mmCIF file of C-alpha atoms in Angstrom:
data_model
loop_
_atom_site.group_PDB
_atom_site.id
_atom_site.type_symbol
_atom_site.label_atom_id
_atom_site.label_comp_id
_atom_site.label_asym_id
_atom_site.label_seq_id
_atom_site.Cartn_x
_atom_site.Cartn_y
_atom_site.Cartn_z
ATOM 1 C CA UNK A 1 87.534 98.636 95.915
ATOM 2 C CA UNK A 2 86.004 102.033 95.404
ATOM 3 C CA UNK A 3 87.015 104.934 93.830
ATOM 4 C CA UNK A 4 86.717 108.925 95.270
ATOM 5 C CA UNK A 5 83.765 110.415 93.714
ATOM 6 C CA UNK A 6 85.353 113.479 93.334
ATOM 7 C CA UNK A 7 87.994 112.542 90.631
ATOM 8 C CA UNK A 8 87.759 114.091 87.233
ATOM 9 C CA UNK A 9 87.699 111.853 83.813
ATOM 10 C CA UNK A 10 91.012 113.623 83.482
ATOM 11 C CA UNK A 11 92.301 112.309 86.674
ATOM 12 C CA UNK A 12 91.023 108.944 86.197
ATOM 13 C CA UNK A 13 92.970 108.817 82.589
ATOM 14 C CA UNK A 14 95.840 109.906 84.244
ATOM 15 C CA UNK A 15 96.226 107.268 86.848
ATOM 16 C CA UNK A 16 96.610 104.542 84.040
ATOM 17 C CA UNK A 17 99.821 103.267 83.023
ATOM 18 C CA UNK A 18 98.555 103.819 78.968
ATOM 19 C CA UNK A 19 97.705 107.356 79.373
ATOM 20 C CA UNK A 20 99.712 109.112 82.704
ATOM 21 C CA UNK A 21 102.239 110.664 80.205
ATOM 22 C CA UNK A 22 100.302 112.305 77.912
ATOM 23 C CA UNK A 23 99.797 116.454 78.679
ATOM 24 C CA UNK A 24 96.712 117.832 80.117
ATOM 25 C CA UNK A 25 95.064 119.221 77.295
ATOM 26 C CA UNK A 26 95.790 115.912 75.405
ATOM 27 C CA UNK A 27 94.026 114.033 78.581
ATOM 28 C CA UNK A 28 91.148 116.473 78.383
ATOM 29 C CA UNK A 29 90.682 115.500 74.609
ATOM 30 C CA UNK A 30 90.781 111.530 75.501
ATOM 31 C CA UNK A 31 88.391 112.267 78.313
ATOM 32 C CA UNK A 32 85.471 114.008 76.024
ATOM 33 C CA UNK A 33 85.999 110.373 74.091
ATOM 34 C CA UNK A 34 85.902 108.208 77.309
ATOM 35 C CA UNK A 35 82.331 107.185 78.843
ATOM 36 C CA UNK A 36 81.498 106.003 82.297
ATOM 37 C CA UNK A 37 79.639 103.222 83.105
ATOM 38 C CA UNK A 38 77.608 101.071 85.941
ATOM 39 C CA UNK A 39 77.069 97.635 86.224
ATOM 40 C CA UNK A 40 75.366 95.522 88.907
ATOM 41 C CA UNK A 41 77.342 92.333 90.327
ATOM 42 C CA UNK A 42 77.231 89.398 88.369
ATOM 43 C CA UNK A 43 76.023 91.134 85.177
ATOM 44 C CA UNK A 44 77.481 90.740 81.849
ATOM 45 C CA UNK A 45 79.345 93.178 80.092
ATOM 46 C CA UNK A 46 79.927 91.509 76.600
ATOM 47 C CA UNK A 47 79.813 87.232 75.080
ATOM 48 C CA UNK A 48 82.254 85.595 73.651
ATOM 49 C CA UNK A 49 81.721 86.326 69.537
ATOM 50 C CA UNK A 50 80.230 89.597 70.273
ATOM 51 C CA UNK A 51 81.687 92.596 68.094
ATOM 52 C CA UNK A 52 84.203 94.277 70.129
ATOM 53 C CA UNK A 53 83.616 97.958 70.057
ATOM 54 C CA UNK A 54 86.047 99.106 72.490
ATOM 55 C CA UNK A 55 88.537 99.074 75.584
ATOM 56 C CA UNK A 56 87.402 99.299 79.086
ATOM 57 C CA UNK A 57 89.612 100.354 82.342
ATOM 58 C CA UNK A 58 88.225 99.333 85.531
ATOM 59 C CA UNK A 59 87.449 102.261 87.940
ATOM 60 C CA UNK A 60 85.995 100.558 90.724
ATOM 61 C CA UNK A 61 84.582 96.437 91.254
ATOM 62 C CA UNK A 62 86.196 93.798 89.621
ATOM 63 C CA UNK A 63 85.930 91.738 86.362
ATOM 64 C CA UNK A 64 86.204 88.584 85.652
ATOM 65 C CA UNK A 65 87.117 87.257 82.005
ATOM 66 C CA UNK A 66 86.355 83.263 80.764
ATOM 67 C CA UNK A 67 84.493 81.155 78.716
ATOM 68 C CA UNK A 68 82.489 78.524 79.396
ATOM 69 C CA UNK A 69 81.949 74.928 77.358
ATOM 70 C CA UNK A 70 78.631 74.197 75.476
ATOM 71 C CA UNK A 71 78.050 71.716 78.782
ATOM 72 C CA UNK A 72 78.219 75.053 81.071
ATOM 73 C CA UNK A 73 81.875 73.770 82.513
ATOM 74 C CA UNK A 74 83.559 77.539 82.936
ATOM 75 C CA UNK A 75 87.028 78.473 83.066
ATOM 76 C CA UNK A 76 88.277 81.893 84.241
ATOM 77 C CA UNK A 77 91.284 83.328 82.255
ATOM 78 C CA UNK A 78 91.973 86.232 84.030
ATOM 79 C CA UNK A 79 90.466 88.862 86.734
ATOM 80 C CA UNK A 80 90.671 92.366 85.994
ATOM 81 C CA UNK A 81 91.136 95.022 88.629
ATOM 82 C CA UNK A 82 90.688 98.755 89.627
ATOM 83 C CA UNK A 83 93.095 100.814 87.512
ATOM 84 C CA UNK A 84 93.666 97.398 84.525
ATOM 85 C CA UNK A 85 92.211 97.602 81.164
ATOM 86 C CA UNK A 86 90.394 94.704 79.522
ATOM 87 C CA UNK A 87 89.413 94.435 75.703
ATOM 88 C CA UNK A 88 92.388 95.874 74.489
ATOM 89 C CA UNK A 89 92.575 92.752 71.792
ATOM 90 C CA UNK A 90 89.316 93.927 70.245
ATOM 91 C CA UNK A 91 89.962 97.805 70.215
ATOM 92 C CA UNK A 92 93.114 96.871 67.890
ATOM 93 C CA UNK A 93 91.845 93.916 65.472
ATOM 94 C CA UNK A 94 87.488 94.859 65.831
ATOM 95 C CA UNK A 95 86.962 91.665 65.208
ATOM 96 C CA UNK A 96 84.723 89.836 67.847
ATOM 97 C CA UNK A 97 85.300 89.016 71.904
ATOM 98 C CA UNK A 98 87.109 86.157 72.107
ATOM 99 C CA UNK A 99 85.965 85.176 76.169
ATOM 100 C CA UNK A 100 83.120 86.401 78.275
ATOM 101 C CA UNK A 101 83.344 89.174 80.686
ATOM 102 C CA UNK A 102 81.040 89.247 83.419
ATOM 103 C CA UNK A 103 81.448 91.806 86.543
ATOM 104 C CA UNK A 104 82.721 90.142 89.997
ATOM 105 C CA UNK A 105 80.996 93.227 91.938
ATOM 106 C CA UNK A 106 79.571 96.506 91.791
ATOM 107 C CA UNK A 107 81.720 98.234 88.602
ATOM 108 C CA UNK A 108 82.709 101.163 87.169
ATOM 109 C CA UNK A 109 84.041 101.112 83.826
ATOM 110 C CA UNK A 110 85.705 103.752 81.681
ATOM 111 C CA UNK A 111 84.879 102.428 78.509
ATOM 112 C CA UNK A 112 87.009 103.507 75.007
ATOM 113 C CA UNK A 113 85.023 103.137 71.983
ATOM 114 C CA UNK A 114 86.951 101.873 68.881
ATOM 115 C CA UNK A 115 85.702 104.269 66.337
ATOM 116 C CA UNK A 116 86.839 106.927 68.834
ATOM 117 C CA UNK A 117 90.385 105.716 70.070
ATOM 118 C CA UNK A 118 91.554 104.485 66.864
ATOM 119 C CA UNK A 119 92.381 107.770 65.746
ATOM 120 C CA UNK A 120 93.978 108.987 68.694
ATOM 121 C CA UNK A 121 95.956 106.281 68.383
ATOM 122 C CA UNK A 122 97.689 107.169 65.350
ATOM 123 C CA UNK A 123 98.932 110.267 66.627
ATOM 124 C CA UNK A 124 100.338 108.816 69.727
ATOM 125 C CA UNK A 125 102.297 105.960 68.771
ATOM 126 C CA UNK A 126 103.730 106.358 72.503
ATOM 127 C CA UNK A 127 100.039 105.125 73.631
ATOM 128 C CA UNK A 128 100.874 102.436 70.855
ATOM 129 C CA UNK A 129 103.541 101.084 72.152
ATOM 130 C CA UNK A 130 102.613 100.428 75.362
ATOM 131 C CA UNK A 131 99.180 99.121 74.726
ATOM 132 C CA UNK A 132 101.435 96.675 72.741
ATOM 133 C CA UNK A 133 103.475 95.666 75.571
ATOM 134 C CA UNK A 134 100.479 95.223 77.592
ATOM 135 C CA UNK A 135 98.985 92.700 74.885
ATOM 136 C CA UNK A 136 102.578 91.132 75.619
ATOM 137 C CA UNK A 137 101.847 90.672 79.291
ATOM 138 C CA UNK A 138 98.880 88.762 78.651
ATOM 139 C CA UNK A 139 100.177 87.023 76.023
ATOM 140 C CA UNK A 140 102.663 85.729 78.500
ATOM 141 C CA UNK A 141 100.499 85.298 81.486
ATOM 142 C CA UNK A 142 98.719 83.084 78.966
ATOM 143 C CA UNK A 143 101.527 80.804 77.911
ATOM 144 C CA UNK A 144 102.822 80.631 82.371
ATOM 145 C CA UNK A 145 99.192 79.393 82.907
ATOM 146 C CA UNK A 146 99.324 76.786 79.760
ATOM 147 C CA UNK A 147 102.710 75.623 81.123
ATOM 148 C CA UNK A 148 100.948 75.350 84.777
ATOM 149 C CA UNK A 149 98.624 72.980 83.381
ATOM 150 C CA UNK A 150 101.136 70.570 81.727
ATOM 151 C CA UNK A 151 103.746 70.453 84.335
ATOM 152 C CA UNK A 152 102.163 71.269 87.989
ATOM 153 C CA UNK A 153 99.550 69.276 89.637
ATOM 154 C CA UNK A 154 96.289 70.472 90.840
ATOM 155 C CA UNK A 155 98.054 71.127 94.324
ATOM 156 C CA UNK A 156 100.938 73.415 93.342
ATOM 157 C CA UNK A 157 98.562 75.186 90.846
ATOM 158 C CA UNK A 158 96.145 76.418 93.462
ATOM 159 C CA UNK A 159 99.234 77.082 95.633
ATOM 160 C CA UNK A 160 100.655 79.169 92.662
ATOM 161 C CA UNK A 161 97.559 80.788 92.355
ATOM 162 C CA UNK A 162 96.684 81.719 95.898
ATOM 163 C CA UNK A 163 100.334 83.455 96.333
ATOM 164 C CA UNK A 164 99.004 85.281 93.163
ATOM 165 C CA UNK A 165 95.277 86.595 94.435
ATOM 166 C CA UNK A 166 97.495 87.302 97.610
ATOM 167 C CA UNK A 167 98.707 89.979 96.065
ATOM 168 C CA UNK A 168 95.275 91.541 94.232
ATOM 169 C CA UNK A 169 91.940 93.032 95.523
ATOM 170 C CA UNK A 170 90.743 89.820 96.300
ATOM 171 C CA UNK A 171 93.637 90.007 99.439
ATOM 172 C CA UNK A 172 93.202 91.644 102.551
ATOM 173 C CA UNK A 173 95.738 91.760 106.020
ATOM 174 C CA UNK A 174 94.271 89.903 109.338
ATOM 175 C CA UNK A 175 94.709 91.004 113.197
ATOM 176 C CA UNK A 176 96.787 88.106 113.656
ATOM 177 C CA UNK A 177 99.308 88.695 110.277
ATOM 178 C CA UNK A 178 97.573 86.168 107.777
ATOM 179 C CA UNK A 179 96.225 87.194 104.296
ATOM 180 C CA UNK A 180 92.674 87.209 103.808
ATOM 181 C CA UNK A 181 91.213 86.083 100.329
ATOM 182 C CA UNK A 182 88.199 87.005 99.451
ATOM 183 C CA UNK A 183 87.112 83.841 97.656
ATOM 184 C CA UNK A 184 84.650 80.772 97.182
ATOM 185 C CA UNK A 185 85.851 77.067 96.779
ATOM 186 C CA UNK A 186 83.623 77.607 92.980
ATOM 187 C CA UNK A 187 85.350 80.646 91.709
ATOM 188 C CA UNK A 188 88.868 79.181 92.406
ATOM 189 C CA UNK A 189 87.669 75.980 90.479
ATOM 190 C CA UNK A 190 86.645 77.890 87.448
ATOM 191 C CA UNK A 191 90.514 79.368 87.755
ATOM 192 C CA UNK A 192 92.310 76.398 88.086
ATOM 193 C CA UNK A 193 89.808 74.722 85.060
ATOM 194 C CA UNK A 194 88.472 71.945 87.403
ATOM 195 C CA UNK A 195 85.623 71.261 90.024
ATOM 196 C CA UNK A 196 84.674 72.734 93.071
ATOM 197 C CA UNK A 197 84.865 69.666 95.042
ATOM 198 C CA UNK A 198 88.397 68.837 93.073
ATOM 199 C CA UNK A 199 89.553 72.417 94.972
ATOM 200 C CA UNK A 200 87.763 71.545 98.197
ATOM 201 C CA UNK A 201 89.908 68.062 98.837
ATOM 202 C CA UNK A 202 93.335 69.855 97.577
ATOM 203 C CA UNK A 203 92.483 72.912 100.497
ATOM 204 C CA UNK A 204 91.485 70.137 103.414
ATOM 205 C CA UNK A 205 94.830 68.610 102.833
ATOM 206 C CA UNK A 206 96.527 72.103 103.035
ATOM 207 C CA UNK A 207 94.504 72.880 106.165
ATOM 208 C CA UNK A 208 95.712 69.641 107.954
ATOM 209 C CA UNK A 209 99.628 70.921 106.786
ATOM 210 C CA UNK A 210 98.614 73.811 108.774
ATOM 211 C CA UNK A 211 99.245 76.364 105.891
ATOM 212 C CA UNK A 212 95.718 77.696 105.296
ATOM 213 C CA UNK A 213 92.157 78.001 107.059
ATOM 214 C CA UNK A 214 89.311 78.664 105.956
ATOM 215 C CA UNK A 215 85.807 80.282 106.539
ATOM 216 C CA UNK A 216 82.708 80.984 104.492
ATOM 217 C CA UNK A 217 83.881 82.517 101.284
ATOM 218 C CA UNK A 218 87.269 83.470 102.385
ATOM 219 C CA UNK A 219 90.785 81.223 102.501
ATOM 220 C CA UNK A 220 93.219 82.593 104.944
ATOM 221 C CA UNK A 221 96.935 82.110 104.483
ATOM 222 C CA UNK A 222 99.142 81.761 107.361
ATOM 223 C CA UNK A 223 102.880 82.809 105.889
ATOM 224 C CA UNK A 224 103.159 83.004 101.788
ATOM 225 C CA UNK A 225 106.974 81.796 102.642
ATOM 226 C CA UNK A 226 104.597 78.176 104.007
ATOM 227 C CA UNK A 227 102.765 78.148 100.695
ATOM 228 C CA UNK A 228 105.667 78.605 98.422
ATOM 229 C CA UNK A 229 106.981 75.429 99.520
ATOM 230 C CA UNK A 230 104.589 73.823 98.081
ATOM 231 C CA UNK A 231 105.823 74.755 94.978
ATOM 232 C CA UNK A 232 109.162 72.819 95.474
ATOM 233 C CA UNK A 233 107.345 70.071 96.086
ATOM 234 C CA UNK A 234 108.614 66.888 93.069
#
């Protein structure tokens, strides 16, 4: 998803959910802070065990965060979107990145440097409190997602999770009243922390239950109301 060339840093600031409060001249003062940068798709934007030197909101393009195990097996922990921040975690503690982030498209990023931020921060315990309740929101996102992998088999999970994208950029309406997502067989292997071919024999089954179809990078959905069943499944 794009964004209108024509917006101001100011505007930009404004359209997050940290910073939409604050007054103009205060957004004006965040903005001279705030840099904007380009990336190409598929490039990295930090390593795990870097040192984190900032916060980043997504302007336009996507971003995905994981890791990956010493045998190259990767697992994707979230997907960040136009308008969400990412590396909040490290513009608190400045310790080092604790998962990869690599871009999904063509990105923008608004990027908040630490040794800038820091100090706005303390006179705007507002901004304080709810980067602190977005750290919460992950935090719990991250404990759903642990409990998904103890209790729901690999079918339900990628059920859960298509409902989910369903909802995101990676989601887009048909001519015929389906959902669209914009995904490969791989990249929703690395989400559900198993293989592509794992993913490809759990979507042939629902194909045959007539809840899905598929084409080349892409999973259609025919009803979320169909999928969510699958859910309720013992």
């Amino acid at each position: 998803m794009g964004r209108p060339k024509d917006l101001s840093v100011r505007a930009l600031l404004r359209e997050h959910v940290l910073l939409r409060d604050l007054a103009e001249d205060e957004l004006d003062k965040l903005g001279k802070l705030a840099k904007v940068r380009a990336y190409d798709a598929g490039q990295t934007i930090f390593m795990k065990g870097d040192k984190a030197r900032g916060m980043m909101v997504v302007l336009s393009g996507g971003v995905r965060i994981g890791a990956s195990s010493p045998e190259g097996k990767e697992v994707v922990l979230n997907t960040i979107h136009p308008g969400e921040v990412f590396g909040e975690i490290g513009l608190i503690d400045g310790v080092v990145r604790t998962a990869d982030a690599v871009t999904m498209d063509a990105t923008e990023l608004l990027v908040l440097e630490r040794r800038d931020f820091l100090p706005y921060l303390e006179n705007h315990p507002d901004i304080c409190i709810r980067l602190l309740q977005l750290m919460c929101k992950r935090i719990r996102t991250t404990s759903e997602q642990l409990e998904d992998f103890s209790f729901l088999d690999l079918r339900r999970r990628i059920a859960k999770r298509l409902c989910y994208l369903a909802s995101t950029d990676y989601a887009e309406a048909d001519d015929n009243g389906g959902v669209v997502i914009r995904i490969t067989q791989q990249d929703l292997g690395a989400m559900m922390g198993t293989t592509r071919e794992a993913v490809n024999k759990q979507l042939r089954i629902m194909i045959d239950d007539g809840l899905i179809e598929q084409q080349r990078g892409a999973i259609i959905l025919h009803g979320l109301d169909k999928l969510e069943t699958v859910l309720a499944e013992i």
